[in-house]
Every structure is written in structure tokens, then in C-alpha cells.
């Protein structure tokens, strides 16, 4: 099962340093195109989407969360997040998958 990221160039580049590839999406059209590619990607299990990318295609992202069984779409903090809203990436994914600790 593979993990990919959709988001701004800094987020994608940062995750690439950890070996996670992704799609740079900084416009509504780029985000929608990345969603389409992710849905059709064969081994993809989890797609991390930065909050700034989610804001560009909120309706489509909500539909994917509700109706996509695989891959699982998870919103993560993007640029300039509110420190009060920050959780660890592990907590965000665990909440999305339904793991309770």
C-alpha cells in the first residue's frame, strides 16, 4: 500500500525527502486533476491532502471522504496552520483510519 501527498510545492518537496511522492497542486484545476489521478492509481492506499489544497476543492474533497473506500483521503495541516489545530501526522491518520489509542 502506497502513500502519496497532494498539496503546495513545499509540502510535496518535504514529503519527497521522506520518500513519499506526490502531486503539486496550487490551483483548483490542479487539485481536481490530482484527485482524479489518485483515484485511478492502482496501489494507492492513503492520500494526504494539505488543508490549503482542500480549500481549493472542498466539495470534491468531501465527496471523496464520503464515497472513496480506496484510497483513503486524509486532510493534513498546510501552510501557516493554526498551532491550536495541529496534531501529529500519526494522530491524524489514526483518526482517519479509525484506530483508537
Tab-separated table of N, CA, C and O in Angstrom:
chain	number	residue	atom	x	y	z
A	1	UNK	N	0.852	-1.173	0.000
A	1	UNK	CA	0.000	0.000	0.000
A	1	UNK	C	0.894	1.230	0.000
A	1	UNK	O	1.799	1.364	0.806
A	2	UNK	N	0.619	2.135	-0.916
A	2	UNK	CA	1.434	3.330	-1.062
A	2	UNK	C	0.722	4.552	-0.496
A	2	UNK	O	-0.496	4.601	-0.411
A	3	UNK	N	1.535	5.532	-0.115
A	3	UNK	CA	1.049	6.806	0.399
A	3	UNK	C	1.535	7.890	-0.557
A	3	UNK	O	2.682	7.862	-1.011
A	4	UNK	N	0.681	8.847	-0.849
A	4	UNK	CA	1.032	9.988	-1.690
A	4	UNK	C	0.491	11.253	-1.035
A	4	UNK	O	-0.376	11.189	-0.163
A	5	UNK	N	0.985	12.398	-1.481
A	5	UNK	CA	0.525	13.678	-0.947
A	5	UNK	C	0.085	14.582	-2.091
A	5	UNK	O	0.659	14.543	-3.181
A	6	UNK	N	-0.946	15.375	-1.815
A	6	UNK	CA	-1.401	16.425	-2.720
A	6	UNK	C	-1.313	17.725	-1.937
A	6	UNK	O	-1.873	17.826	-0.845
A	7	UNK	N	-0.599	18.703	-2.499
A	7	UNK	CA	-0.503	19.969	-1.777
A	7	UNK	C	0.428	20.954	-2.443
A	7	UNK	O	0.829	20.782	-3.597
A	8	UNK	N	0.804	21.970	-1.692
A	8	UNK	CA	1.690	23.007	-2.206
A	8	UNK	C	3.092	22.442	-2.431
A	8	UNK	O	3.430	21.367	-1.944
A	9	UNK	N	3.894	23.170	-3.174
A	9	UNK	CA	5.210	22.663	-3.565
A	9	UNK	C	6.106	22.370	-2.359
A	9	UNK	O	6.822	21.363	-2.352
A	10	UNK	N	6.066	23.200	-1.332
A	10	UNK	CA	6.906	22.957	-0.158
A	10	UNK	C	6.520	21.674	0.567
A	10	UNK	O	7.386	20.915	1.001
A	11	UNK	N	5.227	21.426	0.696
A	11	UNK	CA	4.764	20.207	1.366
A	11	UNK	C	5.168	18.969	0.576
A	11	UNK	O	5.676	17.991	1.138
A	12	UNK	N	4.955	19.020	-0.729
A	12	UNK	CA	5.293	17.872	-1.569
A	12	UNK	C	6.799	17.616	-1.540
A	12	UNK	O	7.241	16.477	-1.380
A	13	UNK	N	7.590	18.667	-1.640
A	13	UNK	CA	9.042	18.511	-1.595
A	13	UNK	C	9.496	17.958	-0.243
A	13	UNK	O	10.384	17.110	-0.175
A	14	UNK	N	8.887	18.414	0.835
A	14	UNK	CA	9.231	17.912	2.165
A	14	UNK	C	8.939	16.434	2.310
A	14	UNK	O	9.754	15.667	2.841
A	15	UNK	N	7.781	16.002	1.826
A	15	UNK	CA	7.439	14.586	1.909
A	15	UNK	C	8.315	13.756	0.976
A	15	UNK	O	8.601	12.598	1.274
A	16	UNK	N	8.758	14.337	-0.138
A	16	UNK	CA	9.651	13.615	-1.039
A	16	UNK	C	10.972	13.284	-0.343
A	16	UNK	O	11.565	12.243	-0.602
A	17	UNK	N	11.407	14.145	0.563
A	17	UNK	CA	12.619	13.861	1.328
A	17	UNK	C	12.465	12.613	2.196
A	17	UNK	O	13.446	11.946	2.512
A	18	UNK	N	11.229	12.300	2.553
A	18	UNK	CA	10.944	11.106	3.341
A	18	UNK	C	10.554	9.920	2.453
A	18	UNK	O	10.130	8.878	2.950
A	19	UNK	N	10.649	10.098	1.136
A	19	UNK	CA	10.349	9.005	0.215
A	19	UNK	C	8.898	8.908	-0.217
A	19	UNK	O	8.500	7.910	-0.817
A	20	UNK	N	8.101	9.926	0.091
A	20	UNK	CA	6.679	9.925	-0.284
A	20	UNK	C	6.499	10.876	-1.459
A	20	UNK	O	6.739	12.069	-1.337
A	21	UNK	N	6.087	10.327	-2.576
A	21	UNK	CA	5.880	11.141	-3.773
A	21	UNK	C	4.508	11.794	-3.730
A	21	UNK	O	3.666	11.425	-2.920
A	22	UNK	N	4.297	12.756	-4.625
A	22	UNK	CA	3.002	13.420	-4.613
A	22	UNK	C	2.778	14.300	-5.815
A	22	UNK	O	3.542	14.293	-6.776
A	23	UNK	N	1.692	15.050	-5.731
A	23	UNK	CA	1.281	15.960	-6.783
A	23	UNK	C	1.278	17.380	-6.230
A	23	UNK	O	0.637	17.647	-5.216
A	24	UNK	N	1.973	18.279	-6.913
A	24	UNK	CA	1.929	19.690	-6.545
A	24	UNK	C	0.631	20.252	-7.106
A	24	UNK	O	0.354	20.129	-8.298
A	25	UNK	N	-0.176	20.814	-6.242
A	25	UNK	CA	-1.483	21.327	-6.647
A	25	UNK	C	-1.732	22.647	-5.925
A	25	UNK	O	-2.002	22.661	-4.727
A	26	UNK	N	-1.630	23.736	-6.673
A	26	UNK	CA	-1.789	25.063	-6.087
A	26	UNK	C	-2.900	25.868	-6.742
A	26	UNK	O	-3.008	27.062	-6.524
A	27	UNK	N	-3.725	25.188	-7.541
A	27	UNK	CA	-4.911	25.818	-8.130
A	27	UNK	C	-6.041	24.792	-8.075
A	27	UNK	O	-5.796	23.595	-7.911
A	28	UNK	N	-7.264	25.268	-8.230
A	28	UNK	CA	-8.420	24.367	-8.181
A	28	UNK	C	-8.302	23.273	-9.242
A	28	UNK	O	-8.536	22.093	-8.952
A	29	UNK	N	-7.901	23.635	-10.440
A	29	UNK	CA	-7.779	22.656	-11.518
A	29	UNK	C	-6.704	21.618	-11.202
A	29	UNK	O	-6.895	20.420	-11.465
A	30	UNK	N	-5.583	22.044	-10.639
A	30	UNK	CA	-4.515	21.110	-10.289
A	30	UNK	C	-4.960	20.152	-9.183
A	30	UNK	O	-4.637	18.962	-9.224
A	31	UNK	N	-5.695	20.657	-8.204
A	31	UNK	CA	-6.179	19.805	-7.123
A	31	UNK	C	-7.160	18.768	-7.674
A	31	UNK	O	-7.057	17.573	-7.371
A	32	UNK	N	-8.095	19.203	-8.504
A	32	UNK	CA	-9.064	18.277	-9.079
A	32	UNK	C	-8.381	17.224	-9.950
A	32	UNK	O	-8.733	16.045	-9.899
A	33	UNK	N	-7.394	17.630	-10.727
A	33	UNK	CA	-6.654	16.678	-11.560
A	33	UNK	C	-5.884	15.681	-10.691
A	33	UNK	O	-5.842	14.476	-10.994
A	34	UNK	N	-5.303	16.155	-9.587
A	34	UNK	CA	-4.580	15.263	-8.674
A	34	UNK	C	-5.534	14.262	-8.021
A	34	UNK	O	-5.186	13.083	-7.864
A	35	UNK	N	-6.737	14.710	-7.648
A	35	UNK	CA	-7.734	13.793	-7.098
A	35	UNK	C	-8.053	12.688	-8.098
A	35	UNK	O	-8.113	11.509	-7.745
A	36	UNK	N	-8.258	13.066	-9.358
A	36	UNK	CA	-8.580	12.078	-10.401
A	36	UNK	C	-7.449	11.072	-10.574
A	36	UNK	O	-7.687	9.870	-10.691
A	37	UNK	N	-6.206	11.562	-10.600
A	37	UNK	CA	-5.066	10.655	-10.733
A	37	UNK	C	-4.977	9.726	-9.532
A	37	UNK	O	-4.700	8.534	-9.683
A	38	UNK	N	-5.195	10.269	-8.343
A	38	UNK	CA	-5.106	9.450	-7.128
A	38	UNK	C	-6.155	8.345	-7.122
A	38	UNK	O	-5.862	7.201	-6.746
A	39	UNK	N	-7.357	8.667	-7.544
A	39	UNK	CA	-8.430	7.664	-7.574
A	39	UNK	C	-8.068	6.516	-8.500
A	39	UNK	O	-8.378	5.355	-8.227
A	40	UNK	N	-7.380	6.821	-9.588
A	40	UNK	CA	-7.049	5.815	-10.586
A	40	UNK	C	-5.678	5.173	-10.398
A	40	UNK	O	-5.255	4.381	-11.216
A	41	UNK	N	-4.984	5.521	-9.335
A	41	UNK	CA	-3.658	4.969	-9.064
A	41	UNK	C	-3.824	3.577	-8.462
A	41	UNK	O	-4.500	3.414	-7.448
A	42	UNK	N	-3.221	2.541	-9.055
A	42	UNK	CA	-3.515	1.154	-8.675
A	42	UNK	C	-3.233	0.752	-7.223
A	42	UNK	O	-4.088	0.178	-6.579
A	43	UNK	N	-2.045	1.051	-6.685
A	43	UNK	CA	-1.659	0.550	-5.352
A	43	UNK	C	-1.823	1.575	-4.244
A	43	UNK	O	-1.312	1.389	-3.155
A	44	UNK	N	-2.510	2.648	-4.508
A	44	UNK	CA	-2.567	3.748	-3.557
A	44	UNK	C	-3.519	3.438	-2.407
A	44	UNK	O	-4.666	3.071	-2.623
A	45	UNK	N	-3.016	3.591	-1.172
A	45	UNK	CA	-3.834	3.322	-0.003
A	45	UNK	C	-4.267	4.573	0.740
A	45	UNK	O	-5.394	4.674	1.212
A	46	UNK	N	-3.354	5.533	0.869
A	46	UNK	CA	-3.643	6.766	1.610
A	46	UNK	C	-3.154	7.964	0.807
A	46	UNK	O	-2.036	7.970	0.299
A	47	UNK	N	-3.995	8.981	0.718
A	47	UNK	CA	-3.624	10.240	0.072
A	47	UNK	C	-3.725	11.336	1.116
A	47	UNK	O	-4.808	11.606	1.643
A	48	UNK	N	-2.593	11.937	1.432
A	48	UNK	CA	-2.556	13.064	2.351
A	48	UNK	C	-2.799	14.321	1.532
A	48	UNK	O	-2.168	14.517	0.491
A	49	UNK	N	-3.703	15.179	1.976
A	49	UNK	CA	-4.047	16.397	1.243
A	49	UNK	C	-3.886	17.574	2.201
A	49	UNK	O	-4.512	17.595	3.262
A	50	UNK	N	-3.053	18.531	1.823
A	50	UNK	CA	-2.839	19.681	2.703
A	50	UNK	C	-4.107	20.529	2.774
A	50	UNK	O	-4.888	20.578	1.827
A	51	UNK	N	-4.287	21.195	3.888
A	51	UNK	CA	-5.507	21.980	4.099
A	51	UNK	C	-5.656	23.093	3.068
A	51	UNK	O	-6.777	23.427	2.680
A	52	UNK	N	-4.542	23.652	2.593
A	52	UNK	CA	-4.655	24.690	1.572
A	52	UNK	C	-5.156	24.112	0.252
A	52	UNK	O	-5.917	24.765	-0.474
A	53	UNK	N	-4.808	22.869	-0.067
A	53	UNK	CA	-5.337	22.213	-1.271
A	53	UNK	C	-6.805	21.860	-1.081
A	53	UNK	O	-7.605	21.989	-2.010
A	54	UNK	N	-7.176	21.439	0.115
A	54	UNK	CA	-8.582	21.113	0.396
A	54	UNK	C	-9.459	22.338	0.181
A	54	UNK	O	-10.545	22.243	-0.404
A	55	UNK	N	-9.001	23.502	0.613
A	55	UNK	CA	-9.789	24.730	0.459
A	55	UNK	C	-10.093	25.044	-1.005
A	55	UNK	O	-11.112	25.647	-1.310
A	56	UNK	N	-9.217	24.616	-1.897
A	56	UNK	CA	-9.415	24.883	-3.320
A	56	UNK	C	-10.468	23.981	-3.961
A	56	UNK	O	-11.014	24.311	-5.002
A	57	UNK	N	-10.733	22.826	-3.343
A	57	UNK	CA	-11.707	21.884	-3.911
A	57	UNK	C	-12.456	21.188	-2.778
A	57	UNK	O	-12.498	19.967	-2.678
A	58	UNK	N	-13.032	21.994	-1.888
A	58	UNK	CA	-13.685	21.487	-0.671
A	58	UNK	C	-14.816	20.498	-0.973
A	58	UNK	O	-14.914	19.453	-0.335
A	59	UNK	N	-15.664	20.809	-1.939
A	59	UNK	CA	-16.809	19.941	-2.238
A	59	UNK	C	-16.337	18.586	-2.741
A	59	UNK	O	-16.790	17.540	-2.268
A	60	UNK	N	-15.400	18.592	-3.681
A	60	UNK	CA	-14.902	17.331	-4.219
A	60	UNK	C	-14.178	16.531	-3.141
A	60	UNK	O	-14.330	15.311	-3.060
A	61	UNK	N	-13.411	17.198	-2.278
A	61	UNK	CA	-12.722	16.507	-1.193
A	61	UNK	C	-13.725	15.845	-0.250
A	61	UNK	O	-13.555	14.690	0.141
A	62	UNK	N	-14.790	16.558	0.093
A	62	UNK	CA	-15.825	15.997	0.973
A	62	UNK	C	-16.462	14.764	0.347
A	62	UNK	O	-16.723	13.773	1.034
A	63	UNK	N	-16.717	14.823	-0.961
A	63	UNK	CA	-17.285	13.664	-1.668
A	63	UNK	C	-16.330	12.477	-1.617
A	63	UNK	O	-16.761	11.337	-1.434
A	64	UNK	N	-15.047	12.732	-1.788
A	64	UNK	CA	-14.064	11.650	-1.748
A	64	UNK	C	-14.001	11.009	-0.365
A	64	UNK	O	-13.885	9.797	-0.240
A	65	UNK	N	-14.081	11.831	0.664
A	65	UNK	CA	-14.054	11.287	2.030
A	65	UNK	C	-15.267	10.386	2.265
A	65	UNK	O	-15.158	9.321	2.862
A	66	UNK	N	-16.410	10.818	1.776
A	66	UNK	CA	-17.637	10.060	1.999
A	66	UNK	C	-17.735	8.793	1.150
A	66	UNK	O	-18.269	7.785	1.608
A	67	UNK	N	-17.226	8.835	-0.076
A	67	UNK	CA	-17.504	7.753	-1.012
A	67	UNK	C	-16.304	6.922	-1.434
A	67	UNK	O	-16.489	5.871	-2.050
A	68	UNK	N	-15.100	7.342	-1.144
A	68	UNK	CA	-13.925	6.594	-1.577
A	68	UNK	C	-13.492	5.609	-0.509
A	68	UNK	O	-13.171	5.989	0.611
A	69	UNK	N	-13.513	4.324	-0.869
A	69	UNK	CA	-13.032	3.308	0.065
A	69	UNK	C	-11.527	3.143	-0.056
A	69	UNK	O	-10.845	2.859	0.917
A	70	UNK	N	-11.022	3.243	-1.270
A	70	UNK	CA	-9.601	3.153	-1.508
A	70	UNK	C	-9.285	4.024	-2.697
A	70	UNK	O	-9.915	3.864	-3.738
A	71	UNK	N	-8.403	4.949	-2.583
A	71	UNK	CA	-7.585	5.269	-1.421
A	71	UNK	C	-8.350	6.086	-0.373
A	71	UNK	O	-9.398	6.648	-0.662
A	72	UNK	N	-7.785	6.128	0.805
A	72	UNK	CA	-8.325	6.923	1.899
A	72	UNK	C	-7.732	8.325	1.800
A	72	UNK	O	-6.509	8.483	1.716
A	73	UNK	N	-8.578	9.344	1.767
A	73	UNK	CA	-8.128	10.725	1.681
A	73	UNK	C	-8.125	11.335	3.085
A	73	UNK	O	-9.132	11.259	3.789
A	74	UNK	N	-6.984	11.945	3.464
A	74	UNK	CA	-6.808	12.493	4.806
A	74	UNK	C	-6.286	13.924	4.701
A	74	UNK	O	-5.284	14.175	4.032
A	75	UNK	N	-6.969	14.850	5.355
A	75	UNK	CA	-6.518	16.242	5.372
A	75	UNK	C	-5.449	16.417	6.444
A	75	UNK	O	-5.592	15.949	7.571
A	76	UNK	N	-4.357	17.087	6.058
A	76	UNK	CA	-3.279	17.398	6.996
A	76	UNK	C	-3.051	18.914	6.969
A	76	UNK	O	-3.455	19.580	6.021
A	77	UNK	N	-2.421	19.475	7.994
A	77	UNK	CA	-2.176	20.920	8.013
A	77	UNK	C	-1.328	21.351	6.821
A	77	UNK	O	-0.414	20.649	6.398
A	78	UNK	N	-1.648	22.518	6.285
A	78	UNK	CA	-0.891	23.071	5.161
A	78	UNK	C	-0.025	24.220	5.612
A	78	UNK	O	0.449	24.248	6.746
A	79	UNK	N	0.129	25.193	4.732
A	79	UNK	CA	0.931	26.375	5.060
A	79	UNK	C	0.261	27.192	6.153
A	79	UNK	O	-0.952	27.350	6.177
A	80	UNK	N	1.082	27.721	7.042
A	80	UNK	CA	0.628	28.611	8.110
A	80	UNK	C	-0.568	28.066	8.898
A	80	UNK	O	-1.583	28.733	9.029
A	81	UNK	N	-0.442	26.854	9.432
A	81	UNK	CA	-1.565	26.308	10.201
A	81	UNK	C	-1.708	27.001	11.548
A	81	UNK	O	-0.754	27.571	12.078
A	82	UNK	N	-2.901	26.940	12.095
A	82	UNK	CA	-3.153	27.456	13.433
A	82	UNK	C	-2.532	26.466	14.417
A	82	UNK	O	-2.887	25.284	14.420
A	83	UNK	N	-1.587	26.890	15.253
A	83	UNK	CA	-0.919	25.961	16.175
A	83	UNK	C	-1.892	25.194	17.073
A	83	UNK	O	-1.618	24.069	17.461
A	84	UNK	N	-3.036	25.768	17.378
A	84	UNK	CA	-4.014	25.087	18.237
A	84	UNK	C	-4.635	23.889	17.523
A	84	UNK	O	-5.129	22.977	18.176
A	85	UNK	N	-4.627	23.892	16.199
A	85	UNK	CA	-5.250	22.810	15.431
A	85	UNK	C	-4.276	21.708	15.049
A	85	UNK	O	-4.666	20.736	14.413
A	86	UNK	N	-3.005	21.858	15.412
A	86	UNK	CA	-2.005	20.892	14.983
A	86	UNK	C	-2.067	19.611	15.803
A	86	UNK	O	-2.133	19.630	17.014
A	87	UNK	N	-2.050	18.506	15.119
A	87	UNK	CA	-1.903	17.186	15.719
A	87	UNK	C	-0.739	16.528	15.010
A	87	UNK	O	-0.331	16.960	13.934
A	88	UNK	N	-0.237	15.461	15.577
A	88	UNK	CA	0.823	14.761	14.871
A	88	UNK	C	0.230	14.058	13.661
A	88	UNK	O	-0.963	13.719	13.635
A	89	UNK	N	1.034	13.847	12.655
A	89	UNK	CA	0.572	13.167	11.450
A	89	UNK	C	0.052	11.779	11.802
A	89	UNK	O	-0.956	11.328	11.272
A	90	UNK	N	0.695	11.113	12.738
A	90	UNK	CA	0.250	9.780	13.169
A	90	UNK	C	-1.172	9.855	13.747
A	90	UNK	O	-2.020	9.031	13.436
A	91	UNK	N	-1.457	10.866	14.562
A	91	UNK	CA	-2.800	11.021	15.147
A	91	UNK	C	-3.845	11.292	14.075
A	91	UNK	O	-4.953	10.761	14.126
A	92	UNK	N	-3.489	12.120	13.076
A	92	UNK	CA	-4.423	12.439	12.007
A	92	UNK	C	-4.784	11.183	11.218
A	92	UNK	O	-5.950	10.901	10.960
A	93	UNK	N	-3.767	10.413	10.835
A	93	UNK	CA	-4.025	9.186	10.073
A	93	UNK	C	-4.764	8.162	10.921
A	93	UNK	O	-5.707	7.521	10.450
A	94	UNK	N	-4.390	8.005	12.185
A	94	UNK	CA	-5.100	7.062	13.057
A	94	UNK	C	-6.575	7.423	13.198
A	94	UNK	O	-7.445	6.559	13.161
A	95	UNK	N	-6.872	8.722	13.332
A	95	UNK	CA	-8.268	9.154	13.418
A	95	UNK	C	-9.004	8.850	12.123
A	95	UNK	O	-10.155	8.408	12.136
A	96	UNK	N	-8.354	9.070	10.993
A	96	UNK	CA	-8.989	8.825	9.702
A	96	UNK	C	-9.260	7.334	9.480
A	96	UNK	O	-10.287	6.953	8.935
A	97	UNK	N	-8.327	6.498	9.926
A	97	UNK	CA	-8.459	5.051	9.741
A	97	UNK	C	-9.396	4.453	10.785
A	97	UNK	O	-10.009	3.418	10.556
A	98	UNK	N	-9.525	5.133	11.924
A	98	UNK	CA	-10.412	4.639	12.970
A	98	UNK	C	-9.679	3.895	14.081
A	98	UNK	O	-10.275	3.136	14.823
A	99	UNK	N	-8.377	4.127	14.207
A	99	UNK	CA	-7.588	3.481	15.246
A	99	UNK	C	-7.731	4.295	16.522
A	99	UNK	O	-7.563	5.503	16.519
A	100	UNK	N	-8.013	3.622	17.608
A	100	UNK	CA	-8.128	4.306	18.897
A	100	UNK	C	-6.954	3.876	19.756
A	100	UNK	O	-6.609	2.715	19.832
A	101	UNK	N	-6.357	4.851	20.432
A	101	UNK	CA	-5.215	4.515	21.295
A	101	UNK	C	-5.531	4.784	22.732
A	101	UNK	O	-6.476	5.366	23.104
